Coordinates of C-alpha atoms in Angstrom, one line a residue:
M386 CA -2.1 7.9 15.9
F387 CA 1.5 9.0 14.3
R388 CA 2.0 7.6 11.4
F389 CA 4.7 7.8 8.2
N390 CA 2.6 8.1 5.4
F391 CA 4.8 7.6 1.8
D392 CA 4.8 7.4 -2.1
I393 CA 6.1 5.2 -4.5
D394 CA 8.7 6.7 -6.8
G395 CA 7.7 5.1 -10.0
A396 CA 9.8 2.7 -12.1
E397 CA 12.0 2.0 -9.2
A398 CA 9.2 1.3 -7.0
M399 CA 9.2 -1.8 -4.5
N400 CA 6.2 -2.7 -2.9
A401 CA 4.2 -0.2 -0.7
E402 CA 4.5 -2.1 2.5
D403 CA 8.1 -2.7 1.8
M404 CA 9.3 0.7 1.3
A405 CA 9.0 4.2 3.4
L406 CA 9.5 6.4 0.7
S407 CA 9.3 10.4 0.0
S408 CA 7.8 12.6 2.3
V409 CA 6.9 12.1 6.4
N410 CA 3.7 13.4 7.6
H411 CA 1.5 12.4 10.2
E412 CA -2.5 12.1 10.8
R413 CA -3.0 13.9 13.9
E414 CA -5.9 16.4 14.9
D415 CA -3.6 16.9 18.0
S416 CA -0.1 17.9 18.0
T417 CA 0.1 17.2 21.3
E418 CA -1.3 13.8 20.9
A419 CA 1.3 12.9 18.5
R420 CA 4.3 14.3 20.0
Q421 CA 3.5 12.5 23.7
E422 CA 2.8 9.0 21.4
V423 CA 6.5 9.3 19.9
N424 CA 8.3 10.2 23.5
P425 CA 7.4 7.2 25.4
P426 CA 9.6 6.1 28.4
S427 CA 12.1 3.5 27.4
N428 CA 12.9 0.4 29.1
V429 CA 13.9 -2.1 27.0
V430 CA 17.9 -3.0 28.3
C431 CA 20.1 -3.6 25.8
S432 CA 21.6 -7.2 25.2
E433 CA 24.0 -8.7 23.1
H434 CA 22.8 -11.6 20.7
S435 CA 25.3 -14.0 19.4
I436 CA 24.7 -15.1 15.4
S437 CA 24.3 -18.8 16.5
K438 CA 21.3 -18.2 18.3
L439 CA 19.9 -15.5 15.7
I440 CA 20.8 -18.5 13.1
E441 CA 18.3 -20.8 14.9
T442 CA 15.5 -18.2 14.5
L443 CA 15.7 -18.6 10.8
P444 CA 13.0 -20.3 8.2
S445 CA 14.0 -22.7 6.0
R446 CA 13.3 -20.1 3.4
I447 CA 13.2 -16.6 2.6
S448 CA 11.9 -14.7 0.0
Y449 CA 13.9 -11.1 -1.5
T450 CA 13.3 -8.3 -3.7
P451 CA 16.3 -6.3 -4.8
S452 CA 16.5 -2.3 -3.9
L453 CA 17.9 -0.4 -6.3
I454 CA 20.3 2.0 -4.9
P455 CA 19.2 5.7 -6.2
S456 CA 21.6 7.7 -8.1
S457 CA 24.7 5.1 -8.2
S458 CA 26.6 5.2 -10.9
L459 CA 27.2 1.9 -10.3
G460 CA 23.8 0.7 -11.0
L461 CA 24.0 -1.2 -7.5
K462 CA 21.3 -3.1 -6.3
L463 CA 20.9 -4.7 -2.4
A464 CA 18.5 -7.7 -2.0
R465 CA 16.7 -7.5 0.9
R466 CA 13.9 -9.7 2.8
D467 CA 10.8 -9.0 1.8
L468 CA 8.2 -7.7 4.2
F469 CA 5.4 -10.0 3.8
D470 CA 8.1 -12.9 3.9
A471 CA 8.8 -11.4 7.4
R472 CA 5.3 -11.1 8.6
F473 CA 4.2 -14.5 7.5
Q474 CA 7.1 -15.6 9.7
I475 CA 5.9 -13.8 12.5
I476 CA 2.4 -15.6 12.3
A477 CA 4.0 -18.8 11.8
N478 CA 5.9 -18.4 14.9
A479 CA 3.2 -17.3 16.9
D480 CA 1.6 -21.2 16.4
D481 CA 4.9 -22.5 17.2
A482 CA 5.0 -23.9 20.4
E483 CA 9.1 -24.6 20.1
M484 CA 9.7 -21.1 18.6
K485 CA 8.2 -19.3 21.5
D486 CA 10.0 -16.2 23.2
E487 CA 7.3 -15.1 25.1
E488 CA 8.8 -11.1 25.7
N489 CA 9.9 -11.1 21.6
E490 CA 6.7 -12.6 20.3
T491 CA 4.4 -10.0 22.4
Q492 CA 6.4 -7.3 20.2
A493 CA 6.4 -9.4 17.4
K494 CA 2.9 -9.2 17.5
Q495 CA 1.7 -6.0 18.5
F496 CA 3.9 -4.4 15.7
I497 CA 3.1 -6.6 12.8
D498 CA -0.6 -5.1 12.2
A499 CA -0.4 -1.9 14.0
P500 CA -2.0 1.0 12.5
S501 CA 1.4 3.1 12.8
D502 CA 4.7 2.9 11.4
L503 CA 6.1 3.3 15.3
V504 CA 4.6 1.4 18.0
P505 CA 6.4 3.5 21.0
G506 CA 7.9 1.5 23.5
I507 CA 7.6 -1.4 21.3
Y508 CA 8.6 -1.1 17.7
E509 CA 10.8 1.9 16.1
G510 CA 10.0 0.7 12.4
G511 CA 12.9 -1.5 11.8
L512 CA 10.9 -3.9 9.5
K513 CA 11.0 -1.1 6.6
T514 CA 13.2 0.5 4.7
W515 CA 13.5 4.1 5.2
E516 CA 14.5 6.4 2.2
C517 CA 17.5 7.9 4.3
S518 CA 19.0 4.4 4.3
L519 CA 19.0 4.1 0.6
D520 CA 20.9 8.0 0.5
L521 CA 23.2 6.6 2.8
V522 CA 24.2 3.6 0.6
S523 CA 24.1 5.6 -2.3
Y524 CA 26.7 8.4 -0.8
M525 CA 29.1 5.5 0.5
S526 CA 29.3 4.1 -3.3
S527 CA 30.4 6.9 -5.0
G528 CA 33.3 9.6 -4.2
A529 CA 36.0 9.2 -1.7
M530 CA 33.8 7.1 0.3
S531 CA 33.8 4.3 -2.2
E532 CA 37.7 3.9 -1.4
Y533 CA 36.7 3.4 2.4
H534 CA 39.1 0.6 3.7
L535 CA 37.1 -1.8 6.0
P536 CA 40.0 -3.8 7.5
G537 CA 40.8 -3.2 10.7
K538 CA 37.9 -0.7 11.3
R539 CA 34.9 -1.0 13.5
V540 CA 31.7 0.2 12.1
L541 CA 28.5 0.6 14.2
E542 CA 25.1 1.2 12.3
L543 CA 22.5 2.3 15.2
G544 CA 18.9 1.9 14.7
C545 CA 19.9 -0.5 12.0
G546 CA 16.4 -1.6 10.9
T547 CA 16.8 -3.7 7.5
G548 CA 20.5 -2.7 7.6
L549 CA 21.2 -1.8 4.0
P550 CA 24.4 0.7 5.0
S551 CA 25.8 -2.1 6.7
V552 CA 24.7 -4.9 4.2
Y553 CA 26.5 -2.8 1.7
L554 CA 29.7 -2.3 3.4
I555 CA 30.0 -6.2 4.2
Q556 CA 29.4 -6.9 1.0
K557 CA 32.2 -4.9 -0.5
V558 CA 34.1 -6.8 1.8
F559 CA 33.0 -10.0 0.4
R560 CA 33.5 -8.6 -2.8
S561 CA 37.4 -8.0 -2.3
S562 CA 40.4 -10.0 -3.6
Q563 CA 42.8 -9.6 -0.8
F564 CA 42.0 -11.3 2.4
E565 CA 43.5 -9.0 5.2
S566 CA 44.4 -10.5 8.7
N567 CA 42.9 -7.3 10.4
P568 CA 39.4 -7.7 10.9
A569 CA 36.3 -5.8 10.3
I570 CA 33.9 -5.4 13.0
F571 CA 30.2 -4.7 12.3
Y572 CA 28.3 -4.2 15.1
L573 CA 23.9 -3.8 14.5
Q574 CA 21.9 -2.6 17.2
D575 CA 18.0 -2.1 16.7
Y576 CA 15.3 -1.9 19.0
N577 CA 13.7 -4.8 18.6
L578 CA 15.7 -8.0 18.6
S579 CA 12.7 -9.3 16.1
V580 CA 14.0 -6.9 13.5
L581 CA 17.6 -8.4 14.0
Q582 CA 16.3 -11.8 13.3
L583 CA 13.8 -11.2 10.3
V584 CA 15.6 -8.9 8.4
T585 CA 19.1 -7.5 9.5
L586 CA 20.5 -10.7 9.5
P587 CA 18.5 -12.5 6.5
N588 CA 19.8 -9.7 4.6
I589 CA 23.1 -9.9 5.3
I590 CA 23.0 -13.5 4.5
L591 CA 21.7 -12.5 0.9
A592 CA 24.6 -10.1 0.6
W593 CA 26.9 -12.8 1.3
Y594 CA 24.9 -14.9 -1.4
F595 CA 24.9 -12.3 -4.2
S596 CA 29.0 -11.9 -3.9
P597 CA 31.7 -13.7 -5.2
A598 CA 32.6 -15.1 -1.8
S599 CA 29.3 -17.8 -2.2
D600 CA 31.1 -19.3 -5.5
G601 CA 32.8 -22.2 -3.6
Y602 CA 28.8 -23.1 -1.8
K603 CA 27.1 -22.4 -5.3
K604 CA 29.8 -24.4 -7.3
S605 CA 29.0 -27.3 -4.9
S606 CA 25.3 -27.5 -5.1
K607 CA 23.3 -28.9 -7.6
E608 CA 20.8 -26.0 -7.9
D609 CA 21.1 -23.3 -9.8
H610 CA 21.9 -19.9 -8.6
P611 CA 22.0 -16.1 -9.7
T612 CA 24.8 -14.1 -9.6
E613 CA 22.9 -11.1 -9.3
P614 CA 19.7 -10.5 -7.2
P615 CA 16.6 -10.9 -10.1
D616 CA 15.1 -8.3 -10.9
D617 CA 11.3 -9.7 -9.8
G618 CA 13.1 -11.1 -6.8
G619 CA 13.3 -14.8 -5.7
E620 CA 13.4 -17.2 -2.8
L621 CA 16.8 -18.2 -1.2
S622 CA 16.8 -21.6 0.8
L623 CA 18.4 -21.5 4.2
D624 CA 20.0 -25.2 4.4
S625 CA 22.7 -26.0 6.9
E626 CA 25.2 -26.7 3.9
L627 CA 24.5 -22.9 2.9
L628 CA 24.4 -21.3 6.2
D629 CA 28.0 -23.2 7.2
A630 CA 29.5 -21.8 4.1
F631 CA 28.4 -18.1 5.1
L632 CA 29.8 -18.4 8.3
S633 CA 33.1 -20.3 6.8
S634 CA 33.1 -17.3 4.6
L635 CA 33.0 -14.5 7.8
A636 CA 36.2 -16.4 9.0
A637 CA 37.9 -16.2 5.7
Y638 CA 37.3 -12.7 5.3
H639 CA 38.1 -11.8 9.0
V640 CA 34.6 -10.2 9.8
Q641 CA 32.6 -10.4 12.4
L642 CA 29.0 -9.3 13.5
R643 CA 27.7 -8.4 16.6
F644 CA 23.9 -7.8 17.2
F645 CA 22.4 -5.6 19.7
S646 CA 19.0 -4.8 20.7
G647 CA 17.5 -2.6 23.2
D648 CA 17.5 1.3 23.9
W649 CA 21.0 3.2 23.1
A650 CA 21.2 4.7 26.9
T651 CA 22.0 1.0 27.9
F652 CA 24.1 0.4 24.8
F653 CA 27.6 1.1 26.1
P654 CA 27.8 -1.0 29.3
V655 CA 26.9 -4.2 26.8
I656 CA 30.1 -3.9 25.1
Q657 CA 32.7 -2.6 27.3
P658 CA 33.8 -5.5 29.1
G659 CA 36.9 -6.6 27.7
D660 CA 36.4 -4.4 24.7
T661 CA 37.4 -0.8 23.5
P662 CA 34.2 1.1 22.9
T663 CA 35.5 3.3 20.4
F664 CA 34.2 3.1 16.4
D665 CA 35.6 4.2 13.1
L666 CA 32.5 5.2 11.5
I667 CA 29.6 5.0 12.6
L668 CA 25.9 4.9 10.7
T669 CA 22.5 5.8 11.5
S670 CA 19.6 6.9 9.2
E671 CA 16.0 8.4 10.3
T672 CA 16.6 7.9 13.7
I673 CA 16.7 11.8 15.0
Y674 CA 12.8 12.5 14.8
R675 CA 12.5 12.0 18.4
T676 CA 14.0 15.2 20.1
S677 CA 14.2 13.1 23.4
S678 CA 16.6 10.2 22.3
L679 CA 19.0 13.1 20.7
P680 CA 20.9 12.9 24.5
S681 CA 21.5 9.2 23.9
L682 CA 22.3 9.1 20.6
I683 CA 25.1 12.1 21.0
S684 CA 26.2 9.8 23.7
I685 CA 27.0 7.0 21.4
L686 CA 28.2 9.2 18.2
K687 CA 31.1 10.5 21.1
R688 CA 32.4 7.0 21.6
L689 CA 34.0 8.0 18.3
K690 CA 37.7 6.6 17.9
P691 CA 39.9 10.0 18.2
S692 CA 41.5 10.9 14.9
S693 CA 44.6 12.7 14.0
E694 CA 45.4 15.2 11.3
Q695 CA 47.5 12.7 9.6
D696 CA 44.7 9.9 9.4
S697 CA 43.8 9.3 5.7
Q698 CA 40.4 8.3 6.7
P699 CA 39.4 9.7 10.2
S700 CA 36.1 8.7 12.7
M701 CA 33.1 10.3 11.9
A702 CA 29.1 9.1 11.9
L703 CA 27.5 9.6 9.0
V704 CA 23.6 10.5 9.6
A705 CA 21.3 10.7 6.8
A706 CA 18.1 12.5 7.9
K707 CA 15.1 14.2 7.0
I708 CA 15.2 17.9 7.6
L709 CA 12.2 18.1 9.6
Y710 CA 10.1 15.4 11.1
F711 CA 6.6 17.1 11.1
G712 CA 4.6 17.1 14.4
V713 CA 7.2 15.1 16.0
G714 CA 9.5 18.4 17.3
G715 CA 13.2 16.5 15.7
G716 CA 15.2 17.3 12.5
V717 CA 18.4 18.4 11.2
A718 CA 18.5 21.7 12.7
E719 CA 17.7 20.4 16.1
F720 CA 20.5 17.5 15.9
S721 CA 22.8 20.1 14.7
D722 CA 22.3 22.0 17.9
E723 CA 22.9 19.1 20.1
V724 CA 26.2 18.3 18.3
L725 CA 27.4 21.4 18.3
N726 CA 26.7 21.4 22.1
A727 CA 28.4 18.6 22.9
G728 CA 31.6 19.8 21.4
G729 CA 31.5 18.3 18.1
S730 CA 31.6 19.6 14.3
I731 CA 29.1 18.9 11.9
K732 CA 29.2 19.0 7.9
N733 CA 26.2 18.8 5.2
V734 CA 28.0 16.4 3.0
W735 CA 24.8 15.5 0.4
E736 CA 21.5 17.0 0.3
S737 CA 18.3 16.4 -1.5
N738 CA 15.3 19.2 -2.2
T739 CA 12.8 17.1 -3.7
G740 CA 9.5 17.0 -1.4
V741 CA 10.8 16.7 2.0
G742 CA 14.5 17.8 2.1
R743 CA 17.0 15.2 2.9
R744 CA 20.5 15.7 4.2
I745 CA 23.5 13.2 5.3
L746 CA 25.7 14.6 8.1
S747 CA 29.1 14.0 8.9
V748 CA 29.9 14.5 12.4
Q749 CA 33.2 14.5 14.2
F750 CA 34.0 14.6 17.9
G751 CA 37.6 15.7 19.2

């Protein structure tokens, strides 16, 4: 049985079931069995899902908790939907005939109470907020990346899960005082459609809600609305007025959201018709643990937009990961070798050596 175990870090801790933190370990008596379990054949064809269809699956109310971004000089907090609340929705939907989607429901029910953080071929851990995704947000909110200009850019987050790196960037657009006509296009991909429905889109809505872009909605509402996520969390009603205001803000701020579920190997045929399949920025966290998936991952990273020496913001991929994923075979060394063998360049731009070491790698091709 493959399992990620995790600790909770002191005063900044969140609910244990919500957060996969600290070292990655596994419970196994036979490492061969563990290795086989996390290397299943993939058969989930990648599909795109419109935001209107995803909105139809939202509950009337969600609960949330703030994620305090470690090492952020800004004291940055991002609201994210509570895992227990997402689980409750799965259970409620299973009893609601009108909400049934047989394939998606079967996947959701199989991973909701699974005694593992990964269910091969079913669930890739997207409901949890993994430690390296917070590292990535912290890195992007400081230094040169804090000045990254998003209008006109295509940003892809692979294995997005709760999507906090993209959520941070989207909220950054919503906090901008300048409206630019060039759209910022975000592509959010996860193996599971249920993850996009249950946490990815709700977290983006929360990012909008806790930004100046929602001020018009809040002023027109008769209720009191917090401007920042309360430390003890809260609830948000997803009524039609709020959702209409959210969609209006996407248009006003020229933010486009595209959602994809399925395997990386079939990702590009989905977006190619009438669409240039190159990206300015690719983000991914905790996705290099399975060596068998590295070729598919590298093939997508090679779709970075060609850059020139004159570009002030050259295209790149930021890959946040642990140095080693015990018993699984993946890690920074194996990934780095794959990048170099594919003709890319790789640079370590951030590191932490506490517990199991963690890195953020900048990858470029061409």
